[in-house]
């Protein structure tokens, strides 16, 4: 599908991405029962997700569970960067590529990954980015990098803050097996792209994303703790 977007200076014809069959099967047959049943998952703020157009989704990152959970609850295809080594694993590499993932070399300025992210956004995709760049033990956004804001500026895509409550406790980087704790996902209000690529504007937009995500985490944790006092 295609749709025409008009701005005061340009007219863009964007393809509306459709999920692949593999993407749909994994979301409905695997992620749905894991999230909704085993982790008693609950999503708040679904109406805040733009149904079309480019979108940069920014989230806290405490677990390997986070990308598939976000992909499931977003109700539209989303592409995540994944470390390049995963694409060399038989079957797994094909599966994550079919789900929209694209490779990145961690610890380097991977221009090809950035080019792919821009191209996906130009085509109307949602791109998922964890601002910290790696899993955090406390499950919060701690030292957010500026990459998401810069990508938003270059493409004009709004940023959508998402807070995943309890995934770092359910399956942290130090756990081999999950703990089936309740996981809640809060979707915040979209944030406009920075007005320029100057560092102060990128930092302001990044800070706004960080603040909203951590505020949603605090609200979610307070509700979880109040319902489970012990």
Coordinates of C-alpha atoms in Angstrom, one line a residue:
X1 CA 0.0 0.0 0.0
X2 CA 1.1 3.6 -0.6
X3 CA -0.1 6.9 0.8
X4 CA 0.8 10.5 -0.1
X5 CA 2.1 12.8 2.6
X6 CA 2.2 16.5 1.9
X7 CA 4.3 19.1 3.8
X8 CA 4.7 22.8 3.1
X9 CA 7.7 22.1 0.9
X10 CA 7.6 18.5 -0.2
X11 CA 5.3 15.7 -1.3
X12 CA 6.3 12.2 -0.1
X13 CA 4.8 8.9 -1.4
X14 CA 5.4 6.4 1.4
X15 CA 4.8 2.7 1.2
X16 CA 2.8 1.5 4.2
X17 CA 4.8 -1.6 5.4
X18 CA 3.0 -4.8 5.8
X19 CA 4.3 -7.5 8.2
X20 CA 5.7 -10.7 6.6
X21 CA 3.9 -14.0 7.3
X22 CA 6.8 -15.1 9.5
X23 CA 6.5 -11.8 11.5
X24 CA 2.7 -12.4 12.0
X25 CA 3.2 -16.1 13.0
X26 CA 5.9 -15.3 15.5
X27 CA 3.8 -12.4 17.0
X28 CA 0.6 -14.4 17.3
X29 CA 1.7 -17.9 18.0
X30 CA 4.8 -17.3 20.1
X31 CA 5.0 -13.8 21.6
X32 CA 1.3 -13.5 22.3
X33 CA 1.0 -16.5 24.6
X34 CA 4.4 -15.7 26.3
X35 CA 3.5 -12.1 26.9
X36 CA -0.2 -12.3 27.7
X37 CA -0.3 -15.7 29.6
X38 CA 3.1 -16.5 31.1
X39 CA 4.0 -12.9 31.9
X40 CA 0.4 -11.8 32.4
X41 CA 1.2 -8.9 30.1
X42 CA -0.8 -5.7 30.0
X43 CA -0.3 -2.7 27.6
X44 CA -1.3 0.9 28.4
X45 CA -1.4 3.7 25.9
X46 CA -2.0 1.8 22.7
X47 CA -3.9 4.8 21.2
X48 CA -0.7 6.8 21.3
X49 CA 0.9 4.8 18.5
X50 CA 0.7 6.5 15.1
X51 CA -0.9 4.0 12.7
X52 CA 1.3 5.0 9.8
X53 CA 4.3 7.1 8.7
X54 CA 7.9 6.9 9.9
X55 CA 8.3 6.4 13.7
X56 CA 11.3 6.1 16.0
X57 CA 10.4 4.0 19.0
X58 CA 12.7 4.6 22.0
X59 CA 12.5 2.3 25.0
X60 CA 14.3 1.2 28.2
X61 CA 16.2 -2.1 27.8
X62 CA 16.6 -4.6 30.6
X63 CA 16.1 -7.9 28.8
X64 CA 16.3 -9.8 25.6
X65 CA 12.6 -10.1 25.8
X66 CA 12.2 -6.4 25.0
X67 CA 12.4 -6.4 21.1
X68 CA 9.8 -9.1 20.5
X69 CA 7.5 -7.7 23.2
X70 CA 7.6 -4.2 21.6
X71 CA 7.1 -5.8 18.1
X72 CA 4.0 -7.5 19.4
X73 CA 2.3 -4.7 21.2
X74 CA 3.0 -2.0 18.6
X75 CA 0.4 -3.3 16.1
X76 CA 2.6 -2.3 13.2
X77 CA 5.9 -3.6 11.8
X78 CA 9.0 -2.4 13.6
X79 CA 12.6 -3.0 12.7
X80 CA 15.4 -3.3 15.3
X81 CA 19.1 -3.2 15.0
X82 CA 20.6 -6.5 16.0
X83 CA 24.3 -7.4 16.5
X84 CA 25.8 -8.7 13.3
X85 CA 26.8 -12.0 14.9
X86 CA 23.2 -13.1 15.2
X87 CA 22.7 -13.1 11.5
X88 CA 25.4 -15.8 11.1
X89 CA 23.4 -18.3 13.3
X90 CA 21.5 -20.8 11.1
X91 CA 17.7 -20.3 11.1
X92 CA 17.9 -17.5 13.7
X93 CA 19.5 -15.2 11.2
X94 CA 16.8 -15.9 8.7
X95 CA 14.0 -15.5 11.2
X96 CA 15.1 -12.1 12.6
X97 CA 15.7 -10.8 9.1
X98 CA 12.2 -11.8 8.1
X99 CA 11.0 -9.9 11.2
X100 CA 12.6 -6.7 10.0
X101 CA 15.9 -6.8 12.0
X102 CA 19.0 -5.4 10.3
X103 CA 22.7 -6.0 11.4
X104 CA 24.9 -3.5 13.3
X105 CA 28.5 -3.8 14.4
X106 CA 28.4 -2.9 18.1
X107 CA 31.0 -0.5 19.3
X108 CA 31.6 1.1 15.9
X109 CA 30.1 3.8 13.7
X110 CA 28.3 1.4 11.4
X111 CA 27.3 3.7 8.5
X112 CA 25.5 0.9 6.7
X113 CA 23.2 0.3 9.7
X114 CA 22.5 4.0 9.8
X115 CA 21.8 4.1 6.1
X116 CA 19.4 1.1 6.4
X117 CA 17.6 2.8 9.4
X118 CA 17.1 6.0 7.4
X119 CA 15.8 4.0 4.4
X120 CA 13.3 2.1 6.5
X121 CA 12.0 5.3 8.0
X122 CA 11.7 6.9 4.6
X123 CA 9.6 3.9 3.6
X124 CA 7.3 4.5 6.5
X125 CA 8.6 1.9 8.9
X126 CA 8.9 2.1 12.7
X127 CA 12.4 1.7 13.9
X128 CA 13.2 0.5 17.5
X129 CA 16.1 2.0 19.3
X130 CA 17.3 1.5 22.9
X131 CA 18.9 4.8 23.8
X132 CA 21.4 3.2 26.3
X133 CA 22.6 0.9 23.5
X134 CA 22.7 -2.2 25.8
X135 CA 20.7 -3.8 28.6
X136 CA 20.7 -2.0 31.9
X137 CA 20.7 -3.9 35.2
X138 CA 18.1 -1.6 36.7
X139 CA 15.9 -1.6 33.7
X140 CA 15.9 2.2 33.3
X141 CA 17.3 4.6 30.8
X142 CA 20.5 5.8 32.3
X143 CA 23.0 7.1 29.8
X144 CA 21.0 7.8 26.7
X145 CA 22.9 8.4 23.5
X146 CA 21.9 10.9 20.9
X147 CA 21.5 8.5 17.9
X148 CA 17.7 8.3 18.1
X149 CA 17.2 12.0 18.2
X150 CA 19.7 12.5 15.3
X151 CA 17.8 9.8 13.2
X152 CA 14.6 11.6 14.0
X153 CA 16.0 14.9 12.8
X154 CA 17.3 13.5 9.5
X155 CA 14.0 11.8 8.7
X156 CA 11.4 14.0 10.4
X157 CA 10.0 10.9 12.2
X158 CA 8.5 11.5 15.7
X159 CA 9.9 9.7 18.7
X160 CA 7.6 7.4 20.7
X161 CA 8.7 6.7 24.3
X162 CA 7.9 3.2 25.5
X163 CA 8.5 1.9 29.1
X164 CA 8.7 -1.9 29.7
X165 CA 8.1 -2.6 33.4
X166 CA 9.7 -5.6 35.0
X167 CA 11.4 -7.3 32.0
X168 CA 14.8 -6.7 33.7
X169 CA 13.5 -8.8 36.6
X170 CA 11.8 -11.4 34.5
X171 CA 14.9 -12.2 32.5
X172 CA 18.0 -10.1 33.0
X173 CA 21.3 -10.5 31.3
X174 CA 22.5 -12.7 34.2
X175 CA 19.6 -15.1 34.1
X176 CA 19.6 -18.3 32.1
X177 CA 15.8 -18.9 32.7
X178 CA 13.0 -16.5 33.0
X179 CA 11.0 -15.7 36.1
X180 CA 7.3 -15.3 35.2
X181 CA 6.7 -12.0 36.8
X182 CA 4.0 -9.6 35.5
X183 CA 5.2 -7.4 32.7
X184 CA 3.5 -4.1 31.8
X185 CA 4.2 -1.9 28.8
X186 CA 3.4 1.8 28.9
X187 CA 3.3 3.8 25.6
X188 CA 3.9 7.5 26.1
X189 CA 3.1 10.5 24.0
X190 CA 5.0 11.1 20.7
X191 CA 7.8 13.7 20.9
X192 CA 8.6 15.9 17.9
X193 CA 12.0 15.7 16.2
X194 CA 14.7 18.1 17.3
X195 CA 14.6 21.4 15.5
X196 CA 18.3 21.1 14.4
X197 CA 21.2 18.8 14.6
X198 CA 23.0 21.1 17.1
X199 CA 24.1 19.1 20.1
X200 CA 22.0 21.2 22.5
X201 CA 18.8 20.4 20.6
X202 CA 19.7 16.7 20.3
X203 CA 20.4 16.5 24.0
X204 CA 17.1 18.3 24.8
X205 CA 15.1 15.8 22.7
X206 CA 17.0 12.9 24.1
X207 CA 16.4 14.1 27.7
X208 CA 12.7 14.5 27.0
X209 CA 12.5 10.8 25.8
X210 CA 14.5 9.7 28.9
X211 CA 12.4 11.6 31.3
X212 CA 9.1 10.3 29.9
X213 CA 10.3 6.7 29.8
X214 CA 11.6 6.8 33.4
X215 CA 8.4 8.5 34.6
X216 CA 6.3 5.8 33.0
X217 CA 8.5 3.2 34.6
X218 CA 8.0 4.8 38.0
X219 CA 4.2 4.9 37.6
X220 CA 4.2 1.3 36.4
X221 CA 6.4 0.0 39.2
X222 CA 4.3 1.8 41.8
X223 CA 1.2 0.1 40.5
X224 CA 2.9 -3.3 40.4
X225 CA 4.3 -2.9 44.0
X226 CA 0.9 -1.7 45.3
X227 CA -0.9 -4.8 43.9
X228 CA 1.9 -7.1 45.1
X229 CA 2.8 -5.7 48.6
X230 CA 4.8 -8.8 49.5

